[in-house]
Coordinates of C-alpha atoms and ligand atoms in Angstrom, one line a residue:
X244 CA 14.5 -16.1 -8.2
X245 CA 15.7 -14.8 -11.6
X246 CA 15.5 -14.9 -15.3
X247 CA 18.0 -13.6 -17.3
X248 CA 18.1 -11.5 -20.6
X249 CA 20.7 -9.9 -22.0
X250 CA 19.6 -6.6 -23.4
X251 CA 21.3 -3.4 -23.4
X252 CA 20.0 -0.3 -21.4
X253 CA 20.8 3.4 -22.0
X254 CA 21.4 5.1 -18.2
X255 CA 21.7 8.7 -17.7
X256 CA 22.7 10.6 -15.4
X257 CA 22.0 14.0 -16.2
X258 CA 22.9 17.2 -13.6
X259 CA 20.1 16.5 -10.9
X260 CA 18.1 13.7 -12.2
X261 CA 17.9 10.5 -13.8
X262 CA 16.5 9.9 -17.4
X263 CA 15.1 6.7 -18.2
X264 CA 15.6 5.8 -21.8
X265 CA 15.0 2.2 -22.2
X266 CA 16.0 1.2 -25.7
X267 CA 15.4 -2.2 -25.6
X268 CA 12.8 -4.1 -23.3
X269 CA 13.3 -7.6 -21.0
X270 CA 11.0 -9.5 -23.7
X271 CA 10.3 -11.4 -20.5
X272 CA 8.1 -10.4 -17.3
X273 CA 7.6 -10.8 -13.7
X274 CA 4.8 -10.7 -11.2
X275 CA 4.9 -10.6 -7.2
X276 CA 2.4 -10.2 -5.5
X277 CA 0.7 -12.0 -1.6
X278 CA -1.2 -14.9 -3.7
X279 CA 0.5 -17.0 -6.2
X280 CA -2.9 -18.0 -7.9
X281 CA -3.2 -13.8 -7.9
X282 CA 0.6 -13.8 -9.4
X283 CA -0.9 -16.6 -12.1
X284 CA -3.5 -14.7 -13.5
X285 CA -1.5 -11.7 -14.1
X286 CA 1.2 -14.0 -16.5
X287 CA -2.3 -15.4 -18.0
X288 CA -3.5 -12.0 -19.2
X289 CA -0.3 -11.2 -20.5
X290 CA 0.0 -14.5 -22.3
X291 CA -3.4 -13.9 -23.4
X292 CA -2.3 -10.3 -25.5
X293 CA -2.1 -8.1 -22.5
X294 CA 0.1 -5.8 -21.2
X295 CA 1.5 -5.1 -17.1
X296 CA -1.5 -2.9 -16.8
X297 CA -4.3 -5.5 -18.3
X298 CA -1.8 -8.0 -15.7
X299 CA -2.4 -5.4 -13.0
X300 CA -6.7 -5.8 -12.9
X301 CA -6.2 -9.3 -13.0
X302 CA -4.0 -9.2 -10.0
X303 CA -5.8 -6.6 -8.7
X304 CA -9.2 -8.7 -8.4
X305 CA -7.7 -12.1 -8.0
X306 CA -6.4 -10.9 -4.2
X307 CA -10.2 -9.3 -4.0
X308 CA -11.0 -12.7 -4.2
X309 CA -8.5 -14.7 -2.7
X310 CA -7.2 -12.4 0.1
X311 CA -10.6 -11.0 1.6
X312 CA -9.6 -9.7 4.1
X313 CA -6.3 -7.7 2.4
X314 CA -8.7 -5.7 0.0
X315 CA -11.0 -6.1 -2.8
X316 CA -14.1 -4.4 -4.2
X317 CA -15.2 -2.6 -1.1
X318 CA -12.2 -0.6 -0.9
X319 CA -9.5 1.4 -2.4
X320 CA -5.8 1.3 -3.8
X321 CA -3.1 3.5 -5.6
X322 CA -1.7 2.3 -9.1
X323 CA 2.0 4.0 -9.8
X324 CA 1.8 3.2 -13.4
X325 CA 5.2 3.7 -15.8
X326 CA 4.5 3.7 -19.4
X327 CA 7.3 2.3 -21.8
X328 CA 6.7 4.2 -24.8
X329 CA 5.9 7.8 -23.8
X330 CA 8.0 7.1 -20.2
X331 CA 4.8 8.0 -18.6
X332 CA 4.7 7.7 -15.1
X333 CA 1.1 8.3 -13.4
X334 CA -0.5 7.7 -10.2
X335 CA -4.1 5.9 -10.3
X336 CA -5.6 7.2 -7.3
X337 CA -8.9 4.7 -6.6
X338 CA -8.9 6.0 -2.8
X339 CA -12.0 5.7 -1.3
X340 CA -13.6 8.7 -0.2
X341 CA -16.6 9.8 2.6
X342 CA -20.0 10.1 2.4
X343 CA -21.8 12.7 1.1
X344 CA -23.5 12.7 4.5
X345 CA -20.5 12.5 6.3
X346 CA -19.2 15.1 9.0
X347 CA -16.7 16.1 10.7
X348 CA -17.5 15.1 14.2
X349 CA -19.6 11.7 13.1
X350 CA -17.8 9.2 15.8
X351 CA -17.7 11.4 18.3
X352 CA -20.1 11.1 21.3
X353 CA -22.3 14.2 23.0
X354 CA -19.1 14.8 25.5
X355 CA -17.1 14.8 22.2
X356 CA -15.5 11.6 22.6
X357 CA -14.5 9.3 20.4
X358 CA -17.0 6.3 20.4
X359 CA -15.1 3.0 20.9
X360 CA -15.2 1.2 17.5
X361 CA -17.4 2.7 15.2
X362 CA -14.7 4.1 12.9
X363 CA -13.8 0.4 12.6
X364 CA -17.3 -2.0 12.7
X365 CA -20.0 -2.3 10.3
X366 CA -20.5 0.0 7.6
X367 CA -20.5 3.1 9.2
X368 CA -16.7 2.7 8.9
X369 CA -17.1 2.6 5.3
X370 CA -16.2 5.0 2.9
X371 CA -17.1 4.7 -0.7
X372 CA -14.8 2.0 -2.9
X373 CA -12.5 3.2 -5.4
X374 CA -11.3 -0.4 -6.2
X375 CA -13.6 -0.9 -9.1
X376 CA -13.8 2.0 -10.8
X377 CA -9.7 1.9 -10.9
X378 CA -10.0 -1.0 -12.8
X379 CA -12.4 0.1 -15.4
X380 CA -9.7 3.1 -15.4
X381 CA -6.7 1.7 -15.9
X382 CA -8.6 -0.8 -18.7
X383 CA -9.5 2.0 -20.7
X384 CA -6.8 4.1 -20.4
X385 CA -3.9 1.6 -19.9
X386 CA -4.8 -1.5 -20.9
X387 CA -5.1 -3.7 -24.6
X388 CA -8.0 -5.6 -23.4
X389 CA -11.1 -5.2 -22.5
X390 CA -11.9 -5.5 -18.9
X391 CA -14.2 -8.4 -19.0
X392 CA -11.1 -10.5 -20.4
X393 CA -8.6 -9.0 -17.2
X394 CA -11.4 -10.0 -14.9
X395 CA -11.9 -13.7 -16.4
X396 CA -9.7 -15.2 -13.5
X397 CA -10.9 -13.8 -10.6
X398 CA -14.3 -14.4 -11.7
X399 CA -13.1 -17.9 -12.3
X400 CA -11.5 -18.3 -8.6
X401 CA -15.0 -16.4 -7.5
X402 CA -16.7 -19.2 -9.2
X403 CA -15.4 -22.2 -8.6
X404 CA -13.6 -21.7 -5.1
X405 CA -10.1 -21.5 -3.8
X406 CA -8.3 -23.2 -1.2
X407 CA -8.6 -21.9 2.3
X408 CA -5.5 -21.1 3.9
X409 CA -4.0 -20.6 7.4
X410 CA -3.3 -16.6 7.7
X411 CA -7.2 -15.7 6.3
X412 CA -8.8 -18.7 8.7
X413 CA -6.7 -17.3 11.7
X414 CA -8.1 -13.8 10.8
X415 CA -11.6 -14.8 10.1
X416 CA -11.3 -16.8 13.3
X417 CA -10.0 -12.9 15.3
X418 CA -12.8 -10.8 13.1
X419 CA -16.1 -13.4 13.1
X420 CA -17.2 -11.2 16.2
X421 CA -17.9 -8.1 14.1
X422 CA -19.0 -9.7 10.8
X423 CA -22.6 -9.5 9.4
X424 CA -24.9 -13.1 8.5
X425 CA -23.8 -12.3 5.0
X426 CA -20.4 -12.5 5.9
X427 CA -20.2 -15.6 7.9
X428 CA -22.6 -17.4 5.2
X429 CA -20.1 -16.6 3.0
X430 CA -16.5 -17.2 4.6
X431 CA -18.0 -20.2 7.1
X432 CA -21.0 -22.0 4.8
X433 CA -21.0 -24.8 6.8
X434 CA -21.4 -22.7 9.9
X435 CA -17.8 -23.2 11.6
X436 CA -14.6 -21.6 10.8
X437 CA -13.6 -23.9 7.6
X438 CA -10.2 -25.8 7.5
X439 CA -7.4 -25.1 5.7
X440 CA -8.2 -26.6 1.7
X441 CA -11.5 -26.0 1.6
X442 CA -13.1 -24.4 -1.3
X443 CA -14.3 -20.8 -0.3
X444 CA -16.4 -19.9 -2.5
X445 CA -17.9 -16.4 -4.0
X446 CA -20.9 -16.5 -6.5
X447 CA -22.3 -13.5 -5.8
X448 CA -19.0 -11.7 -6.1
X449 CA -18.7 -13.7 -9.2
X450 CA -21.5 -11.9 -10.4
X451 CA -20.3 -8.4 -9.2
X452 CA -17.5 -9.1 -10.8
X453 CA -19.0 -10.1 -14.2
X454 CA -21.5 -7.2 -14.3
X455 CA -17.8 -4.8 -13.5
X456 CA -16.6 -6.5 -16.7
X457 CA -19.5 -5.9 -18.9
X458 CA -21.4 -2.8 -18.0
X459 CA -17.7 -1.2 -17.1
X460 CA -17.8 2.0 -13.8
X461 CA -22.4 1.7 -14.1
X462 CA -22.1 -1.7 -12.9
X463 CA -21.1 -1.5 -9.9
X464 CA -21.8 2.0 -8.8
X465 CA -25.0 2.3 -10.6
X466 CA -27.7 -0.1 -11.0
X467 CA -28.9 -2.7 -9.1
X468 CA -25.2 -3.7 -7.6
X469 CA -25.2 -0.1 -6.3
X470 CA -28.9 -0.5 -5.0
X471 CA -27.7 -3.8 -2.8
X472 CA -24.9 -2.1 -1.6
X473 CA -26.9 1.0 -0.4
X474 CA -29.7 -0.7 1.0
X475 CA -27.1 -3.2 2.4
X476 CA -25.7 0.0 3.9
X477 CA -28.3 1.8 5.2
X478 CA -29.9 -1.4 6.6
X479 CA -27.5 -1.8 9.3
X480 CA -26.6 2.4 10.1
X481 CA -24.9 3.0 7.1
X482 CA -24.8 6.7 5.8
X483 CA -24.4 5.9 1.7
X484 CA -26.0 7.1 -1.0
X485 CA -27.0 6.3 -4.6
X486 CA -25.6 9.7 -5.3
X487 CA -22.4 8.9 -3.6
X488 CA -21.0 6.1 -5.4
X489 CA -22.4 7.2 -9.3
X490 CA -20.2 10.8 -8.3
X491 CA -17.5 8.8 -7.2
X492 CA -14.4 9.8 -9.0
X493 CA -10.7 8.1 -10.4
X494 CA -8.0 10.8 -10.1
X495 CA -4.4 10.6 -12.0
X496 CA -2.2 12.5 -9.9
X497 CA 2.1 13.3 -10.8
X498 CA 3.5 10.8 -8.5
X499 CA 6.5 12.4 -5.8
X500 CA 10.3 12.1 -7.4
X501 CA 13.3 12.3 -5.1
X502 CA 16.3 11.8 -5.5
X503 CA 19.4 10.0 -2.8
X504 CA 22.5 9.4 -3.1
X505 CA 22.2 8.1 -7.2
X506 CA 18.8 6.7 -7.4
X507 CA 15.6 8.3 -8.0
X508 CA 12.9 7.3 -6.2
X509 CA 8.9 7.7 -8.0
X510 CA 6.6 7.8 -4.4
X511 CA 2.6 8.5 -4.6
X512 CA 1.1 11.9 -4.3
X513 CA -1.4 12.7 -1.4
X514 CA -4.0 11.1 -0.6
X515 CA -0.9 8.7 0.0
X516 CA 1.8 10.3 2.6
X517 CA 3.9 7.3 1.3
X518 CA 5.9 9.6 -1.2
X519 CA 6.4 13.0 1.1
X520 CA 7.1 10.5 4.3
X521 CA 9.3 8.4 2.1
X522 CA 11.4 11.5 0.2
X523 CA 11.7 13.6 3.3
X524 CA 13.7 10.9 5.5
X525 CA 15.7 10.1 2.5
X526 CA 16.0 13.6 2.0
X527 CA 17.4 13.4 5.6
X528 CA 19.6 10.9 5.3
X529 CA 21.3 12.2 2.9
X530 CA 23.1 14.2 5.0
X531 CA 24.9 11.4 6.7
X532 CA 27.4 8.6 5.4
X533 CA 24.4 6.3 6.3
X534 CA 26.1 3.3 4.6
X535 CA 29.3 3.6 6.4
X536 CA 28.1 3.8 10.1
X537 CA 28.6 1.5 12.8
X538 CA 24.9 -0.2 13.1
X539 CA 24.0 1.6 16.4
X540 CA 24.3 4.9 14.8
X541 CA 23.0 4.3 11.5
X542 CA 19.2 2.8 13.7
X543 CA 19.2 6.2 15.5
X544 CA 19.6 8.4 12.5
X545 CA 17.0 6.6 10.6
X546 CA 14.9 6.6 13.4
X547 CA 15.4 10.2 13.9
X548 CA 14.5 10.5 10.3
X549 CA 11.0 8.3 10.7
X550 CA 10.8 10.7 13.6
X551 CA 10.4 13.7 11.9
X552 CA 8.4 12.4 9.0
X553 CA 6.1 11.1 10.5
X554 CA 5.6 14.2 12.6
X555 CA 4.6 16.3 9.6
X556 CA 2.6 13.6 8.3
X557 CA 0.5 14.6 11.3
X558 CA 0.7 18.4 11.2
X559 CA 0.5 18.9 7.2
X560 CA -1.2 15.9 5.7
X561 CA -4.4 15.6 4.0
X562 CA -6.4 14.9 0.4
X563 CA -4.9 18.1 -1.4
X564 CA -8.3 18.5 -3.1
X565 CA -9.4 20.0 0.4
X566 CA -6.5 21.0 2.1
X567 CA -3.1 22.9 1.1
X568 CA -0.7 20.7 2.0
X569 CA 3.0 22.2 1.3
X570 CA 4.3 20.0 -0.8
X571 CA 7.4 21.6 -2.5
X572 CA 8.3 22.5 1.1
X573 CA 8.3 18.7 2.8
X574 CA 10.3 17.2 -0.2
X575 CA 13.0 20.2 -0.3
X576 CA 16.5 19.0 0.8
X577 CA 17.2 22.4 2.5
X578 CA 13.7 21.6 4.5
X579 CA 16.0 18.3 5.1
X580 CA 19.2 20.1 6.0
X581 CA 16.8 22.2 8.9
X582 CA 15.7 19.4 10.1
X583 CA 18.9 17.5 10.4
X584 CA 20.2 20.0 12.6
X585 CA 17.7 19.5 14.8
X586 CA 19.6 15.7 15.3
X587 CA 22.1 14.8 17.9
X588 CA 23.8 11.9 16.7
X589 CA 24.3 10.6 20.5
X590 CA 21.2 11.3 21.4
X591 CA 17.2 10.9 20.8
X592 CA 15.1 13.8 20.4
X593 CA 11.7 13.3 22.7
X594 CA 9.1 13.7 19.9
X595 CA 7.4 16.3 22.1
X596 CA 10.3 18.8 22.2
X597 CA 9.7 18.4 18.5
X598 CA 7.1 21.1 17.2
X599 CA 3.2 21.2 17.6
X600 CA 0.7 18.8 17.4
X601 CA -0.6 17.2 20.7
X602 CA -0.3 13.5 21.5
X603 CA -1.7 9.8 21.3
X604 CA -1.9 -2.2 20.4
X605 CA -2.4 -2.6 16.9
X606 CA -1.5 -5.9 14.3
X607 CA -0.5 -5.1 11.2
X608 CA 0.8 -6.7 7.6
X609 CA -2.2 -8.9 7.3
X610 CA -4.6 -6.1 5.9
X611 CA -4.0 -4.4 2.5
X612 CA -1.7 -6.1 -0.1
X613 CA 1.2 -4.8 -2.5
X614 CA 2.1 -6.6 -6.0
X615 CA 4.8 -5.4 -8.4
X616 CA 5.0 -5.7 -12.4
X617 CA 7.6 -5.8 -14.8
X618 CA 6.1 -6.6 -18.4
X619 CA 8.1 -7.6 -21.4
X620 CA 7.6 -4.3 -22.6
X621 CA 9.4 -2.5 -20.1
X622 CA 5.3 -1.5 -18.9
X623 CA 5.5 -1.8 -14.8
X624 CA 2.3 -1.3 -12.1
X625 CA 3.5 -0.6 -8.7
X626 CA 0.3 -0.8 -7.1
X627 CA -1.3 -1.0 -3.0
X628 CA -4.7 -1.6 -2.9
X629 CA -6.8 -1.9 0.6
X630 CA -9.9 -2.2 3.1
X631 CA -7.8 -1.0 6.2
X632 CA -8.0 -3.5 8.5
X633 CA -8.5 -7.7 7.9
X634 CA -11.8 -8.1 7.1
X635 CA -12.3 -4.1 7.0
X636 CA -15.5 -3.4 8.2
X637 CA -16.9 -7.0 8.6
X638 CA -19.6 -6.1 6.1
X639 CA -21.0 -6.8 3.2
X640 CA -24.4 -6.2 2.0
X641 CA -26.9 -8.6 0.8
X642 CA -26.1 -10.4 -2.6
X643 CA -22.7 -8.5 -3.3
X644 CA -20.7 -10.7 -2.4
X645 CA -18.1 -7.4 -1.9
X646 CA -16.8 -6.6 1.6
X647 CA -16.9 -3.5 2.7
X648 CA -13.6 -1.5 4.3
X649 CA -13.4 0.2 7.0
X650 CA -11.2 2.9 6.0
X651 CA -13.0 5.8 7.7
X652 CA -10.6 5.3 10.6
X653 CA -7.9 6.7 8.7
X654 CA -9.5 10.2 9.2
X655 CA -8.3 12.0 12.2
X656 CA -11.7 11.3 13.8
X657 CA -10.7 14.0 16.3
X658 CA -7.4 15.8 16.6
X659 CA -4.4 14.5 18.4
X660 CA -6.4 11.6 18.7
X661 CA -4.7 8.0 17.8
X662 CA -6.3 6.2 14.8
X663 CA -6.4 2.5 14.6
X664 CA -2.5 2.7 14.0
X665 CA -2.1 5.1 16.7
X666 CA -1.5 8.0 14.5
X667 CA -2.3 10.9 15.3
X668 CA -3.9 14.3 12.5
X669 CA -4.8 17.1 12.5
X670 CA -7.4 19.4 10.6
X671 CA -5.8 18.5 7.5
X672 CA -7.2 15.1 7.3
X673 CA -10.6 15.9 9.3
X674 CA -13.2 14.1 7.8
X675 CA -15.5 16.2 5.1
X676 CA -18.2 15.1 2.5
X677 CA -16.0 13.8 -0.4
X678 CA -12.9 13.9 0.9
X679 CA -10.4 11.1 0.5
X680 CA -8.6 9.6 4.3
X681 CA -5.2 9.7 4.4
X682 CA -3.0 7.2 3.8
X683 CA 0.5 5.0 4.2
X684 CA 0.5 2.7 1.2
X685 CA 3.3 3.9 -0.6
X686 CA 3.7 1.5 -3.9
X687 CA 7.3 2.7 -5.3
X688 CA 9.4 1.9 -8.4
X689 CA 13.7 3.1 -7.5
X690 CA 15.7 3.6 -10.3
X691 CA 19.6 4.0 -10.3
X692 CA 21.9 2.8 -12.6
X693 CA 22.4 -0.7 -11.2
X694 CA 18.5 -1.2 -12.2
X695 CA 15.5 -0.7 -11.2
X696 CA 13.1 -2.1 -8.1
X697 CA 9.3 -2.2 -8.1
X698 CA 8.3 -2.6 -4.2
X699 CA 5.9 -2.2 -1.5
X700 CA 3.9 -3.5 1.0
X701 CA 1.1 -3.9 3.4
X702 CA 1.1 -3.2 7.4
X703 CA -0.7 0.4 8.0
X704 CA 1.4 3.1 9.8
X705 CA 4.8 0.9 8.9
X706 CA 4.7 0.9 5.4
X707 CA 6.3 4.1 4.7
X708 CA 9.4 3.0 7.1
X709 CA 9.5 -0.4 4.9
X710 CA 9.9 1.3 2.0
X711 CA 12.1 3.4 3.3
X712 CA 14.5 0.5 4.4
X713 CA 13.8 -1.5 1.3
X714 CA 15.2 1.7 -0.4
X715 CA 18.7 2.1 2.0
X716 CA 18.9 -1.7 1.1
X717 CA 18.3 -1.5 -2.7
X718 CA 21.0 1.1 -2.4
X719 CA 23.5 -0.9 -1.0
X720 CA 23.4 -3.1 -3.5
X721 CA 21.0 -5.9 -2.0
X722 CA 18.7 -8.5 -4.3
X723 CA 14.7 -8.4 -4.2
X724 CA 14.9 -11.5 -1.9
X725 CA 17.0 -9.7 0.7
X726 CA 15.2 -6.6 0.4
X727 CA 12.1 -8.3 1.3
X728 CA 13.7 -10.6 4.3
X729 CA 15.4 -7.9 5.6
X730 CA 14.6 -7.3 9.4
X731 CA 12.2 -4.1 10.1
X732 CA 11.8 -1.5 12.9
X733 CA 9.4 1.5 13.2
X734 CA 9.2 5.3 14.6
X735 CA 6.1 7.2 13.9
X736 CA 6.8 10.3 15.8
X737 CA 4.1 9.2 18.7
X738 CA 4.0 6.7 20.0
X739 CA 8.0 7.9 21.3
X740 CA 9.3 4.7 20.9
X741 CA 10.9 2.1 18.5
X742 CA 8.7 -1.1 17.7
X743 CA 11.0 -3.4 16.2
X744 CA 10.8 -7.3 14.9
X745 CA 11.4 -10.1 16.6
X746 CA 15.5 -10.6 16.2
X747 CA 15.7 -6.9 14.5
X748 CA 18.2 -5.8 17.1
X749 CA 20.8 -7.7 18.8
X750 CA 20.7 -7.5 22.4
X751 CA 24.2 -5.0 22.0
X752 CA 22.3 -2.5 20.0
X753 CA 19.4 -2.9 22.5
X754 CA 21.4 -1.6 25.0
X755 CA 23.3 1.3 23.1
X756 CA 20.0 2.5 21.5
X757 CA 18.6 2.9 25.0
X758 CA 21.9 4.6 26.1
X759 CA 21.0 6.9 23.6
X760 CA 17.7 8.0 25.2
X761 CA 15.4 5.5 22.9
X762 CA 12.4 3.5 24.3
X763 CA 12.2 0.5 22.3
X764 CA 8.2 -1.8 22.0
X765 CA 10.0 -5.3 21.2
X766 CA 6.8 -6.9 18.8
X767 CA 5.7 -10.5 19.4
X768 CA 5.5 -11.2 15.9
X769 CA 7.2 -10.2 12.5
X770 CA 4.9 -7.6 10.3
X771 CA 4.8 -6.6 6.3
X772 CA 4.2 -8.6 3.7
X773 CA 6.7 -7.0 1.1
X774 CA 6.6 -7.7 -2.9
X775 CA 9.9 -6.7 -5.7
X776 CA 10.1 -6.8 -8.5
X777 CA 13.6 -5.9 -10.0
X778 CA 15.4 -5.5 -13.3
X779 CA 19.1 -5.6 -13.8
X780 CA 19.7 -3.2 -16.2
X781 CA 23.5 -4.2 -17.3
X782 CA 22.8 -8.5 -17.4
X783 CA 19.0 -7.5 -17.8
X784 CA 18.0 -10.4 -15.2
X785 CA 14.4 -9.9 -13.9
X786 CA 14.4 -11.2 -10.6
X787 CA 11.5 -11.2 -8.0
X788 CA 10.2 -11.8 -4.6
X789 CA 7.6 -12.4 -2.2
X790 CA 8.1 -11.6 1.0
X791 CA 8.5 -15.2 3.7
X792 CA 6.3 -13.6 5.8
X793 CA 3.8 -13.9 3.9
X794 CA 2.4 -16.4 1.3
X795 CA 3.6 -14.8 -2.0
X796 CA 4.9 -16.4 -4.9
X797 CA 6.2 -14.4 -7.9
X798 CA 5.6 -15.9 -11.5
X799 CA 7.9 -14.9 -14.3
X800 CA 7.1 -15.7 -18.3
X801 CA 9.3 -15.8 -20.5
X802 CA 10.1 -15.2 -23.8
X803 CA 9.4 -18.4 -26.1
X804 CA 13.1 -17.2 -28.2
X805 CA 14.6 -17.0 -25.0
X806 CA 18.7 -17.7 -25.5
Ligands
LIG173 N1 -5.7 1.6 5.3 C1 -4.2 2.0 5.7 C2 -4.0 2.5 4.6 O1 -4.0 3.3 4.2 O2 -2.8 3.6 5.1

């Protein structure tokens, strides 16, 4: 889907970097998100005088209401912003943090073994949420409108209800056994799983959103809401305190920037592993004519780049407020050359032959949520938010309507032990009070002389490789729609196998990859839910696409004096 507006853009390729200098703006806006009500809320806020940042608040908050399995006020997120008036690019880090009482071995039994599901079910698995603070922070520092206005659509949908839909109900059925009574009361108002089209009404959540809108940070992190959150958590063996909430802090972070065959790629820094991983993989691949290779060689080299980047993720990455991460080295082109030197074009490299890290069935794509926005002034938001696995911890503290995350599972709960995404890690990502758990969320902006693409997706550990495949597709001239429908494959160092969507590879490709020594894991279903907005600098076209695997629909706001 496209809208068209002819404007001129000036774009220059400098010695080693691309400088985006917009002389004209699109004069329209486009939003792609996981739910049409969320995209529409963003457009509503733009019409009321908001900019992309206000629209992002509206989209984010509506997703928290209508996609309760994916993200919410009880979780966190990363908001990658581009502000056109001063070319500022910044990431608002609203990731959850470990509670003050958290300890490194809190999910291990007396023998030092992980207690099954302790980091995934119930409020002991919940980090201190960052999403409400992100919304307030963005409104205060970047928005045009008061927070209370941008939250209005979300309050309306929580109060009046939204129609239940298939994915939401399928996941509810799957997670209902771990939910507390309050969550069951809200999502099963008649005592059983609702039917498609039944209204899901969330009065308590509407009230919490109202208080957040009126009182800002204090409305959620102090006072009555905070008290209810802490009481609820601690009545079910959680370890939150009022101090945990009151001391939560948003961080502004400088994005990771890399270059690949004429593209500038802007992506999140730690505590996301996305930016470093993505740039590292692109750097490795920049040593090949990746677009001119036969399909098997291309897949093989991409997989070998994935393997090496995920090995480094496990080895080095964690919250940079707590540990030293060698970011400069990991995104350095010379470092990538040394990684490339270990790649054999004819044979896979067994992961256990790569240095470091001792070894380690999940479904993905239905948790977490991404949205992309470009407004008529050229402001951009690429945001991914999460409560981790579907319906997070399954726990709603009484009277809040807020479903809490189970993001603590993103820490390395025992060195070398796989988490819910089969990811391993070491000391860099061990639990510490106030520390942010490592994430794979990768909201990204790509700029080249063709235009600009704003993209991201849910999908746990597979997020970074989905963004990589999308970046390569953009580089090959693909449209927003073909990027979201691209077949997907993934490798993450351990387990040492290529995971792939049904029909991603032909029989011949599968045989040839096996001949190169790869193990393959065909997946039963597709994964991811990518939302892309693009802007063609030559024609001025805005284009947007929501992943055909999900329920999202993009929305556009055309200018009144459109030619
Ligand atoms: N909770 C998934 C991630 O942040 O990577």
